[in-house]
Coordinates of C-alpha atoms and ligand atoms in Angstrom, one line a residue:
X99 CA -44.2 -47.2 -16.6
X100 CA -48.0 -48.2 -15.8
X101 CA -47.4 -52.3 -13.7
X102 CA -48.3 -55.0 -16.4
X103 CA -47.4 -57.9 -18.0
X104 CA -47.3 -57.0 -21.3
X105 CA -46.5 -60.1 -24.0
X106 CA -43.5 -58.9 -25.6
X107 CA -44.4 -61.4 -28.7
X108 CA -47.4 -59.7 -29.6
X109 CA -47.6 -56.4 -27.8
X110 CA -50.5 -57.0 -26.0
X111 CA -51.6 -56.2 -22.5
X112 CA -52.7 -59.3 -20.6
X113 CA -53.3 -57.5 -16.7
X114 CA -52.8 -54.6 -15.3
X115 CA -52.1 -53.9 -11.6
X116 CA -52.8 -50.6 -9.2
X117 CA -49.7 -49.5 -7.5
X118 CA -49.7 -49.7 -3.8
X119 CA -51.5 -46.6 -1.7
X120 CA -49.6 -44.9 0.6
X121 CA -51.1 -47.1 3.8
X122 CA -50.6 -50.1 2.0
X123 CA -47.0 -49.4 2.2
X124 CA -46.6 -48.7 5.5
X125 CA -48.5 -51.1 6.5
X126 CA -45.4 -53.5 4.5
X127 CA -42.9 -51.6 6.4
X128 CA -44.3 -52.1 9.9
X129 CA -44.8 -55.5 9.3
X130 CA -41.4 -56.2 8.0
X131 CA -39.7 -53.9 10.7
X132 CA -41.4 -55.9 13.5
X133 CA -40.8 -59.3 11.5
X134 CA -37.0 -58.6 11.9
X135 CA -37.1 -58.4 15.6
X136 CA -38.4 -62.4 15.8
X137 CA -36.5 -63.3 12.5
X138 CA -33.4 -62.6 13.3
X139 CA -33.5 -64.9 16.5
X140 CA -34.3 -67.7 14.8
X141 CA -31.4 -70.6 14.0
X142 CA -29.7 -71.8 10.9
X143 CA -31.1 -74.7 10.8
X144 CA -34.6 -73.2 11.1
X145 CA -34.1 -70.7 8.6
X146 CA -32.6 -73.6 6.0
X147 CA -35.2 -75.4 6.5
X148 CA -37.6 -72.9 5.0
X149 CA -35.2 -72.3 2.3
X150 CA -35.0 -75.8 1.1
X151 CA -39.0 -76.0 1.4
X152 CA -38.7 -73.0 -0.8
X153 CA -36.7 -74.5 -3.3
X154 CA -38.9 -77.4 -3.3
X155 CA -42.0 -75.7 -4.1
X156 CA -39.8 -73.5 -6.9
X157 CA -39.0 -77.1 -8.3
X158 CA -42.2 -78.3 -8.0
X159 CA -43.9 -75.4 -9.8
X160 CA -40.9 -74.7 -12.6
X161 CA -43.1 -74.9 -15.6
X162 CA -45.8 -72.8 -14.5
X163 CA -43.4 -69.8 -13.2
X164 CA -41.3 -70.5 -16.3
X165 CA -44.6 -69.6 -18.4
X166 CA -45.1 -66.6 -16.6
X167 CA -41.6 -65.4 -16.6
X168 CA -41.5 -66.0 -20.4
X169 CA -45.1 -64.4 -21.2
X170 CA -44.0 -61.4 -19.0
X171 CA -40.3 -61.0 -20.6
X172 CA -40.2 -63.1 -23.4
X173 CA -37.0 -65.3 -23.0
X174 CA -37.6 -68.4 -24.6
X175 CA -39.8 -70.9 -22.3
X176 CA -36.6 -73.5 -21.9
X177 CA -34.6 -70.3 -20.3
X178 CA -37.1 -69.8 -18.2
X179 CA -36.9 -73.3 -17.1
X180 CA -33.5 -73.5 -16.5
X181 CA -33.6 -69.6 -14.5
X182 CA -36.2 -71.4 -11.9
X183 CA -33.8 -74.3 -11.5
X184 CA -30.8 -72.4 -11.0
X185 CA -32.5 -70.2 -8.3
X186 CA -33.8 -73.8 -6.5
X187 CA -30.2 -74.5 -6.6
X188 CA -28.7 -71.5 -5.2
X189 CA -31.4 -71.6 -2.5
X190 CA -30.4 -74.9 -1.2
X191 CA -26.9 -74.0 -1.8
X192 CA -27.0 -71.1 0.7
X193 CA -29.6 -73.1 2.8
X194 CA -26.2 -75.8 3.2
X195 CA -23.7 -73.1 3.3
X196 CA -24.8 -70.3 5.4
X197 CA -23.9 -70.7 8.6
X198 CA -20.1 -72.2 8.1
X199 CA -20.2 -68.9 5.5
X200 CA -21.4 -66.3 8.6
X201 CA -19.3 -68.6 11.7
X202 CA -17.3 -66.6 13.5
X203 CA -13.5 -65.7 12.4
X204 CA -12.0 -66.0 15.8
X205 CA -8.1 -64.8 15.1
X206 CA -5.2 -66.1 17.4
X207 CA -5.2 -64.8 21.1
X208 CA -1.7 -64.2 19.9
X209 CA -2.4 -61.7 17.2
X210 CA -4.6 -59.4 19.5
X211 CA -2.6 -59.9 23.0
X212 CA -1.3 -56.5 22.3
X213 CA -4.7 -54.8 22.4
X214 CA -4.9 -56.0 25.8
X215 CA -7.2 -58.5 25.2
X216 CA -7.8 -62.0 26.1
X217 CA -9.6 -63.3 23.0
X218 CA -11.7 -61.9 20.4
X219 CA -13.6 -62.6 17.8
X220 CA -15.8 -61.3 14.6
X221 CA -19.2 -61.9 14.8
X222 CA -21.5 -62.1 12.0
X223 CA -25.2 -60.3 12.6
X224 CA -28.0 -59.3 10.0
X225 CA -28.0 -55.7 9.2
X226 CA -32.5 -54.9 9.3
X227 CA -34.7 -55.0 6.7
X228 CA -33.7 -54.4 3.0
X229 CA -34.6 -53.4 0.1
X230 CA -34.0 -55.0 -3.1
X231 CA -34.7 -53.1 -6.3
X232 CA -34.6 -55.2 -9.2
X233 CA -34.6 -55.6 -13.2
X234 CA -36.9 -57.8 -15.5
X235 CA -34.3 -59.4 -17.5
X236 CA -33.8 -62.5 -15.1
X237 CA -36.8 -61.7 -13.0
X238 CA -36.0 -64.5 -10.8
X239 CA -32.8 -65.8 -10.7
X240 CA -31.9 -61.6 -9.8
X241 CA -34.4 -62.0 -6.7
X242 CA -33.4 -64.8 -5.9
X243 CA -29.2 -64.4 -5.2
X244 CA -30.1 -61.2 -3.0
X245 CA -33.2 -63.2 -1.6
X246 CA -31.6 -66.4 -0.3
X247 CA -28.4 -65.4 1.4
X248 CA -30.5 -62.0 3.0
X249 CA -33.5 -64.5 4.5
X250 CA -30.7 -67.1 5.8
X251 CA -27.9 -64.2 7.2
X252 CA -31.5 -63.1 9.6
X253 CA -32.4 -60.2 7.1
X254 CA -35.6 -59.2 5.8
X255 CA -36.6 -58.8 2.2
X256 CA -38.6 -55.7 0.6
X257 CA -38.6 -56.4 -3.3
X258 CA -39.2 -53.6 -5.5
X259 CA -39.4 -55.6 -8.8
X260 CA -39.5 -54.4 -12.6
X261 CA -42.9 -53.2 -13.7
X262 CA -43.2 -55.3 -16.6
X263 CA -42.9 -58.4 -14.4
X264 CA -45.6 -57.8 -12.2
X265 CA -46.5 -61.7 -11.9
X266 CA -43.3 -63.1 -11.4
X267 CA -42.8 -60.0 -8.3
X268 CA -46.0 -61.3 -6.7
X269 CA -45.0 -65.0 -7.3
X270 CA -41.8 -64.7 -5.2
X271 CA -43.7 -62.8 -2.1
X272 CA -46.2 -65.6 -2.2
X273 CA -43.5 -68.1 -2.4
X274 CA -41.3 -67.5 0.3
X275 CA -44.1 -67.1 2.5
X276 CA -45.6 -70.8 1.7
X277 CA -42.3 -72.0 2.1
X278 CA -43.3 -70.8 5.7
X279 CA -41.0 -67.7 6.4
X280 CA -42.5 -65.4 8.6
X281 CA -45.4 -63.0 7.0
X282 CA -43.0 -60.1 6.4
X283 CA -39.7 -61.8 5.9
X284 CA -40.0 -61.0 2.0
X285 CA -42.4 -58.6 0.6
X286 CA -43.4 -57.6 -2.9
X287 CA -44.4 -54.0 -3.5
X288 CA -45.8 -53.1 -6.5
X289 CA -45.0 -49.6 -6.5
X290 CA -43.3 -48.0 -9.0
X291 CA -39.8 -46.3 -9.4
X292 CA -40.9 -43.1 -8.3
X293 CA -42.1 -44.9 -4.9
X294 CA -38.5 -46.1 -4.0
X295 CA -37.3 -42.9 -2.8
X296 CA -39.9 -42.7 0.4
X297 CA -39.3 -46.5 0.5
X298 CA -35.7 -45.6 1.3
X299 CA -35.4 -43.1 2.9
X300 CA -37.5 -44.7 5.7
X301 CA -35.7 -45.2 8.9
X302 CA -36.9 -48.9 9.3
X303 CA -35.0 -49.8 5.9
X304 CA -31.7 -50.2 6.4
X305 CA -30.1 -50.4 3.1
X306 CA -30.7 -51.4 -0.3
X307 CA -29.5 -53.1 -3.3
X308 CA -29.8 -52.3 -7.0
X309 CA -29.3 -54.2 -9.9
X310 CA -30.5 -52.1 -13.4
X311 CA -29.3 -49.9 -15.6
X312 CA -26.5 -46.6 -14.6
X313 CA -29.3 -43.7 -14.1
X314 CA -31.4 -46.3 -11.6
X315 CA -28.5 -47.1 -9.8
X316 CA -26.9 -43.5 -9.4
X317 CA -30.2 -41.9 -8.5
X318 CA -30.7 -44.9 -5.6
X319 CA -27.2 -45.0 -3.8
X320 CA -27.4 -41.0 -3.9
X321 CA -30.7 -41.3 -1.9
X322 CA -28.9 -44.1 0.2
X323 CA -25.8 -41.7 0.1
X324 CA -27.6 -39.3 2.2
X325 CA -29.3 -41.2 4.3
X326 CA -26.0 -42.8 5.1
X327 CA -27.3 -46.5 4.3
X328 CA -25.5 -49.4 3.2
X329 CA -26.3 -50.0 -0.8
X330 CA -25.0 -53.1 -4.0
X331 CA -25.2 -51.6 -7.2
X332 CA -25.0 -54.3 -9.8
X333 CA -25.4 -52.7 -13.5
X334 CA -24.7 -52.4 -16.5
X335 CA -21.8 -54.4 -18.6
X336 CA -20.3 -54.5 -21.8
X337 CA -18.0 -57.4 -21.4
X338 CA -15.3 -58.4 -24.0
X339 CA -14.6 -61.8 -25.8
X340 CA -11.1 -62.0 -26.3
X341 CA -9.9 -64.4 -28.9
X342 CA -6.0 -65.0 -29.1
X343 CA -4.4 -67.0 -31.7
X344 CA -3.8 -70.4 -29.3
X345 CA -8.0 -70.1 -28.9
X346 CA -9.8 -73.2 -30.2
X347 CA -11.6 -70.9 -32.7
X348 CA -14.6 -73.0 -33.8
X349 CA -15.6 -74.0 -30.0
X350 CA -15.0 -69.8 -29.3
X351 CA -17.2 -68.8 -32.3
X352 CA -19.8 -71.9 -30.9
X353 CA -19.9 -70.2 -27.3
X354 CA -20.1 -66.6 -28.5
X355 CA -23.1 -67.3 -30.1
X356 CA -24.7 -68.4 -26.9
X357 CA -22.3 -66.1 -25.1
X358 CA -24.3 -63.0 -27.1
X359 CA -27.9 -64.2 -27.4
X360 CA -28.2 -65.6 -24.0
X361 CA -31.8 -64.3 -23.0
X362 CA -32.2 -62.7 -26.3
X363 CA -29.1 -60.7 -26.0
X364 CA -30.2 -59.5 -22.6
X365 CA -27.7 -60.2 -20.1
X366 CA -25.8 -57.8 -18.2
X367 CA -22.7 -60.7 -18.3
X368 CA -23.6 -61.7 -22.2
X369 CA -20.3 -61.0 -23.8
X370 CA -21.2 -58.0 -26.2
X371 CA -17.6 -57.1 -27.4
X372 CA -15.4 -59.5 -29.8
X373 CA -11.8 -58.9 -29.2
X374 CA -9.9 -61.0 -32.4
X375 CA -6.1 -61.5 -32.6
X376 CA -5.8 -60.6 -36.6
X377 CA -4.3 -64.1 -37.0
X378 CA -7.7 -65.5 -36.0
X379 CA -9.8 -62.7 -37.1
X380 CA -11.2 -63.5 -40.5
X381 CA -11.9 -67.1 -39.4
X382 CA -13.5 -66.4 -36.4
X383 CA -15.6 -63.5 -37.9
X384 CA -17.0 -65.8 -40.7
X385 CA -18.1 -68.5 -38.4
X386 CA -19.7 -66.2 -35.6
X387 CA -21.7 -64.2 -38.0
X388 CA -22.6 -67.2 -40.6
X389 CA -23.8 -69.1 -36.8
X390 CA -25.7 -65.5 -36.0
X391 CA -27.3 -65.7 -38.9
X392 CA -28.8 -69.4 -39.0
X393 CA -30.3 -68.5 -35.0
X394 CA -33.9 -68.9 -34.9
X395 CA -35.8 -66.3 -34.5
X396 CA -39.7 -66.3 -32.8
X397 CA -42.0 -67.0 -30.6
X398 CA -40.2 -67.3 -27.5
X399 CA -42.9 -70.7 -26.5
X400 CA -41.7 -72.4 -29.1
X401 CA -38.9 -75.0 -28.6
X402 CA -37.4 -74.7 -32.0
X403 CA -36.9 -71.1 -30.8
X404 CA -33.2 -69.5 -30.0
X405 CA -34.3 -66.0 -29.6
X406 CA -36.9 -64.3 -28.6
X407 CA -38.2 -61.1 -28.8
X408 CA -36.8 -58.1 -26.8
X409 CA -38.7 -57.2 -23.3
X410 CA -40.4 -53.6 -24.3
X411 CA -40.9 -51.6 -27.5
X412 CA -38.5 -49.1 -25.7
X413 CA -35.4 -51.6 -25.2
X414 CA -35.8 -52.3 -28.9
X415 CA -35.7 -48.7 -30.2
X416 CA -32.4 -48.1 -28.0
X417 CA -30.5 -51.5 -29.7
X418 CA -31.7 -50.1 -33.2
X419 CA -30.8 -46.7 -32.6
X420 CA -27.3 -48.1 -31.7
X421 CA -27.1 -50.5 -34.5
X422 CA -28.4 -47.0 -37.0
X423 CA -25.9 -44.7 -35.3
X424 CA -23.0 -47.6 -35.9
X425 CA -24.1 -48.3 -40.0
X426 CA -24.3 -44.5 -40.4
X427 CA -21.0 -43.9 -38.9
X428 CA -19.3 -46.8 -41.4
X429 CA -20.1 -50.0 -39.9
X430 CA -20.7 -52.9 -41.8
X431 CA -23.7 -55.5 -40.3
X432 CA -22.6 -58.8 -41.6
X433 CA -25.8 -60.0 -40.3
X434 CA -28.8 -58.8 -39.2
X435 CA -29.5 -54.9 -38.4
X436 CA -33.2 -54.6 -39.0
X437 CA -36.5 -56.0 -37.3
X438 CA -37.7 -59.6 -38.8
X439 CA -40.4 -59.6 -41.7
X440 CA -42.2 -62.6 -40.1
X441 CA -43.2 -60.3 -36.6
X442 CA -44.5 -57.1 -37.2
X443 CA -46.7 -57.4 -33.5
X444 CA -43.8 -58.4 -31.6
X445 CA -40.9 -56.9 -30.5
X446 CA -38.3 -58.6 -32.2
X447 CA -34.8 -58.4 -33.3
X448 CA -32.5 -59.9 -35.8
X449 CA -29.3 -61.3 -34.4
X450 CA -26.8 -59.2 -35.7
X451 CA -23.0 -58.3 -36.0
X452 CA -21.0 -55.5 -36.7
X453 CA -17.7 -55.1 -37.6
X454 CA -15.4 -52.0 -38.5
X455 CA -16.5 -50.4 -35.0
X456 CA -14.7 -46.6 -34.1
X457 CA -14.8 -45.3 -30.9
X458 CA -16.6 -42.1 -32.5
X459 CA -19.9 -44.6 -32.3
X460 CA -21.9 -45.0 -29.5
X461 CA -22.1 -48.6 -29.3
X462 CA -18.2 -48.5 -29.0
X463 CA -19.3 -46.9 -25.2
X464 CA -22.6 -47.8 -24.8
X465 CA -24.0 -51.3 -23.8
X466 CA -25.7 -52.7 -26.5
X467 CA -28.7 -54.8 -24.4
X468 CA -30.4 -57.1 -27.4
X469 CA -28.8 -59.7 -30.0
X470 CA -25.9 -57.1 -31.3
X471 CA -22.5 -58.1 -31.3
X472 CA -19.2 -55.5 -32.0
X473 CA -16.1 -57.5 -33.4
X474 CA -12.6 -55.9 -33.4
X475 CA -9.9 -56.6 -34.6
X476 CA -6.4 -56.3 -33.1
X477 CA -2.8 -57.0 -33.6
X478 CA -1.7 -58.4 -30.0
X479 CA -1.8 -58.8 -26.8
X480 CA -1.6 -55.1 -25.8
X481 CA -4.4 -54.0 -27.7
X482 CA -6.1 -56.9 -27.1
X483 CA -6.4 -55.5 -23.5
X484 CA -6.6 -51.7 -24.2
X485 CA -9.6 -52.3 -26.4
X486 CA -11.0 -54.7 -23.8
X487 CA -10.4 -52.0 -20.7
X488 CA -11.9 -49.3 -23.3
X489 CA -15.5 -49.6 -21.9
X490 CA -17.0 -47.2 -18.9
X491 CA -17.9 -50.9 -17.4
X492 CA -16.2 -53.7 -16.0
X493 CA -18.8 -56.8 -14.9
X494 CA -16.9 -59.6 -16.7
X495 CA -14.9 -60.7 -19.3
X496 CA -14.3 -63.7 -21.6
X497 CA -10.4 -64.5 -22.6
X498 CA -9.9 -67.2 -25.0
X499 CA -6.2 -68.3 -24.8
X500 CA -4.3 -71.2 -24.0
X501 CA -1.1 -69.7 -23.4
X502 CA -0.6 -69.7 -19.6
X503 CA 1.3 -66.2 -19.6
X504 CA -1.4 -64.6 -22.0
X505 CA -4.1 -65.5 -19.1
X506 CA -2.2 -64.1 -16.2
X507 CA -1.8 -60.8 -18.0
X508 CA -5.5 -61.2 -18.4
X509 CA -5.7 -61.8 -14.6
X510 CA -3.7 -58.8 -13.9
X511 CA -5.1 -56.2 -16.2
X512 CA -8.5 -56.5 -17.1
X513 CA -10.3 -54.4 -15.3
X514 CA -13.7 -56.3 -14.2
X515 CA -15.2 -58.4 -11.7
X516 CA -14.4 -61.5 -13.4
X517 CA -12.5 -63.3 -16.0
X518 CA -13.4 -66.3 -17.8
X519 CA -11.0 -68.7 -20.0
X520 CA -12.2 -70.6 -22.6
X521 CA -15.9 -70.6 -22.1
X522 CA -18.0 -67.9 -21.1
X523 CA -19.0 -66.0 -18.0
X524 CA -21.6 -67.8 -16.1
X525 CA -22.7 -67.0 -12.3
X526 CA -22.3 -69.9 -9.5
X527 CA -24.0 -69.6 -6.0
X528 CA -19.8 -70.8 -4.6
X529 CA -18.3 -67.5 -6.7
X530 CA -18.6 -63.8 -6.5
X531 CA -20.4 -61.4 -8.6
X532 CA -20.4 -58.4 -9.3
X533 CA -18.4 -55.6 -10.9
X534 CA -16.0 -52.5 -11.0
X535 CA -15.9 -49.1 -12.8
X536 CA -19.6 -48.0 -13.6
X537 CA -20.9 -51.6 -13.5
X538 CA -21.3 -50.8 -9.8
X539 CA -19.9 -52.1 -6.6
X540 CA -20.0 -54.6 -3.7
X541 CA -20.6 -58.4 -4.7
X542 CA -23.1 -60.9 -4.6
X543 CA -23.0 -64.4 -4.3
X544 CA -20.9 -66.7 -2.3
X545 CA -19.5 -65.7 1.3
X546 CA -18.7 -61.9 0.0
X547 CA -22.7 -61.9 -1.1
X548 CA -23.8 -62.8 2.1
X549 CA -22.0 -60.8 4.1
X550 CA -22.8 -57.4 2.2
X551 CA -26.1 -57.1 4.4
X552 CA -24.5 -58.2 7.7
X553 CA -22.8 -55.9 10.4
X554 CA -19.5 -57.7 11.4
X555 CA -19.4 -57.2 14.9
X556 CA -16.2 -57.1 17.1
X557 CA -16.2 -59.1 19.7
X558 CA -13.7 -58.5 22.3
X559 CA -12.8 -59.2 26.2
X560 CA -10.4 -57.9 28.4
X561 CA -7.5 -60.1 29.7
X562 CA -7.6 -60.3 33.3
X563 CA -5.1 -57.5 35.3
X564 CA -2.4 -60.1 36.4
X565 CA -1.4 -58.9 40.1
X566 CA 2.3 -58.2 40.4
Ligands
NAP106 P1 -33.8 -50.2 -15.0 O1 -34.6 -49.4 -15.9 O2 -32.7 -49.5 -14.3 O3 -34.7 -50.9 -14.0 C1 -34.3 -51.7 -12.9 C2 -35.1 -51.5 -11.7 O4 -34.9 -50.2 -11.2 C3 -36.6 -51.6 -12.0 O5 -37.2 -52.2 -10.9 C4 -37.0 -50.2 -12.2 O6 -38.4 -49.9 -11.9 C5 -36.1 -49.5 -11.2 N1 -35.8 -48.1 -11.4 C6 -35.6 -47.5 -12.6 N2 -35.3 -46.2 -12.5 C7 -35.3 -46.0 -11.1 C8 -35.0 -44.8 -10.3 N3 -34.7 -43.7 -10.9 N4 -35.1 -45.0 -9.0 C9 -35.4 -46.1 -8.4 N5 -35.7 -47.3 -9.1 C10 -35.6 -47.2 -10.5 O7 -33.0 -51.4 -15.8 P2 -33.7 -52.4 -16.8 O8 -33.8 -51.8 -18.1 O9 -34.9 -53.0 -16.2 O10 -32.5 -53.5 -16.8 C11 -31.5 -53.5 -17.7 C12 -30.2 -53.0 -17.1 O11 -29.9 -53.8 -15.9 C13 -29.0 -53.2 -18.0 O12 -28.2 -52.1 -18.0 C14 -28.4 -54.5 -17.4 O13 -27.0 -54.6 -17.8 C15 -28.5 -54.3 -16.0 N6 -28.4 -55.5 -15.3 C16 -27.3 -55.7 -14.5 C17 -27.1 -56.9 -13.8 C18 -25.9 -57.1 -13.0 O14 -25.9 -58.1 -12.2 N7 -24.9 -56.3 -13.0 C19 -28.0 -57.9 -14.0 C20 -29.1 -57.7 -14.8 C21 -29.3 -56.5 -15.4 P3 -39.4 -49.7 -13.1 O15 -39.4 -51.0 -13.9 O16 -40.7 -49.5 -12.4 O17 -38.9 -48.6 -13.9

């Protein structure tokens, strides 16, 4: 894929870019290798210092990157807004938080008498320079949770961002950096995919995380596989909606409307399966898809807008070829299933839902990454959670019950990173994220995000030989 913001509304190229030259890049990797060596000195407070004056200048420059993120990827312009203010939050928050998160777990001189020691203690230290390989959907709020717990655990940053959002990559190089971290603590390369493997396999880079689709991630953690290097995978979902018969069913047919067409159906967390109790099928059904179908759907500057169009030409062939394969296999589209009239440049998407879903049909499998939303129908609890654990992924999930024993067997079974009750899954700086099965491993976020890219070091000193 050639690096350029392309408009998704319109289809039309706006600036190109030349990928890096093969000096250009190690000229990156020397400087970040020897940027480490000072960084990593450096103390909390100096390091959260720079990340609040980060988050500052994010806040202070929110409409302007919110533009760019929006002409690049085409999530409607308030999304965009609220992306840069979430990522000024969970900079600050790990600028506050870092340092109690990374302290030292010191366990009782009690516990490890037996190994003859006196005391001991864990020790938090950053693992080196990493590399963070990353997808255009939220194309800065995904920077920016590796970005801000890496920078304040004493790591260095190498971001290999999504070529369709060239401007928003070169915006977060140029933003840490007048924040005033060190020239090298955070690097945009604009190189493409086939660059990453040389990128990794270099012995100054240390590890890598990966958040895109399955292939991306496989073909990266086998590279880091054999080089023995630490990787995150975060990737693909296909997370379910349960609604049980206690659910308040108009607020759950409200939320999975935003729940699906969150950044025009584009969310690795956007719940894309509806799991309905027969009791509350029909009525849930009519409202989500009559609530589909009023969504407005256009140019993505607009504020009247809800949904935008899809990101490239190709994302929107692989929904409709989903969608196609579904209707030819016996689905039904109570809404939607086609391309709008009013957009033939851009492209687009009509919200849509689909009911009558077998597992013969590749959506039933496959995740579904635009405005398309399976419902299902079941008859309890049981099949409520086989159908919901019938998915190769397992990001998060959605549970809409309030019967207390209903959401521990939730809790229990569902096999995911997260489970949500009553509203829909959402990522917080304070909680992990991240997911099992093929939607990858490790976590970010929180104290388990930071400490994914940070060697826990024993610590441990002999008790003195007592003379008998
Ligand atoms: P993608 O094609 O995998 O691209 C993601 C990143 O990986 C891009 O920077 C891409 O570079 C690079 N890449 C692609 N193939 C590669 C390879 N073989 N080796 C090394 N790098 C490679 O994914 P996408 O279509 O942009 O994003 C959508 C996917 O990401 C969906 O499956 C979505 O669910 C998932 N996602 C997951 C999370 C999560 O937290 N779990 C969050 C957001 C999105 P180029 O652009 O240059 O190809």
């Amino acid at each position: 894929m050639p690096i350029a913001t392309v408009n998704p509304a319109n289809g039309e190229t706006l600036k190109t870019y030349d990928e890096l030259e093969a000096a250009e890049i190690e000229e990156r990797l020397a400087t970040a290798a020897s940027t480490f060596r000072r960084y990593r000195l450096t103390a909390f407070p100096e390091r959260a210092r720079l990340m609040e004056r980060a988050a500052d200048l994010l806040d202070q420059e929110q409409d302007a990157v919110a533009r760019t993120m929006t002409t690049e990827m085409g999530k409607t312009l308030a999304a965009s807004r609220a992306e840069a203010a979430k990522c000024a939050k969970a900079m600050r928050w790990y600028a506050r938080n870092a340092e109690k998160l990374l302290a030292d777990e010191v366990p009782d001189a009690s516990e490890v008498a037996d190994s003859g020691a006196s005391h001991a203690r864990v020790h938090y230290r950053p693992l080196g320079v990493v590399l963070a390989v990353m997808p255009w959907n939220f194309p800065l709020w995904q920077v920016v949770r590796f970005a801000a717990p890496a920078l304040m655990a004493g790591n260095v940053g190498l971001l290999k961002h999504a070529s369709n959002v060239p401007q928003t990559a070169l915006y977060l190089g140029d933003l840490f950096r007048r924040a005033g971290f060190p020239e090298g603590a955070f690097q945009t390369l604009l190189v493409s995919s086939k660059a990453v493997e040389g990128i990794l396999r270099d012995p100054r880079v240390v590890a890598a995380t990966l958040t895109g689709s399955e292939p991306a991630g496989r073909s990266v953690a086998a590279i880091a596989g054999d080089e023995v290097k630490k990787t995150v995978l975060e990737l693909g979902g296909s997370d379910p909606f349960v609604v049980m018969p206690s659910a308040d069913v108009e607020r759950a047919a409200r939320t999975a409307v935003t729940a699906r067409v969150q950044n025009n159906g584009q969310s690795c967390i956007a719940a894309k399966r509806f799991i309905v109790h027969a009791d509350v099928h029909d009525e849930f059904t009519r409202l989500f898809a009559a609530r589909m179908a009023e969504l407005t759907v256009g140019d993505p500057m607009s504020e009247a807008t809800d949904v935008g169009p899809l990101a490239t030409e190709q994302g929107r062939s692989d929904v409709e070829e989903l969608v196609d394969d579904a209707v030819r296999s016996g689905a039904t589209a109570l809404c939607g299933g086609r391309r709008p009239k009013d957009f033939p440049q851009g492209w687009f998407y009509e919200p849509t839902v689909l009911t009558g879903i077998t597992p013969d049909m590749r959506i039933h499998h496959e995740e579904a990454f635009g405005p398309v939303a399976t419902v299902y129908r079941v008859r309890n609890l049981d099949e409520a959670v086989e159908v919901a654990n019938d998915t190769p992924f397992g990001l998060s999930s959605n549970v809409w019950t309030r019967d207390e024993a209903e959401q521990e067997r939730f809790v229990r079974d569902i096999e995911a990173g997260g489970v949500f009750f009553n509203g829909m899954t959402a990522s917080h700086p304070a909680l992990p994220f991240g997911g099992v099965k093929r939607s990858g491993y490790g976590r970010e976020l929180s104290g388990h995000g930071i400490r994914e890219f940070c060697n826990a070091t024993t610590v441990w000193h002999a008790a003195e030989a007592s003379d008998e």
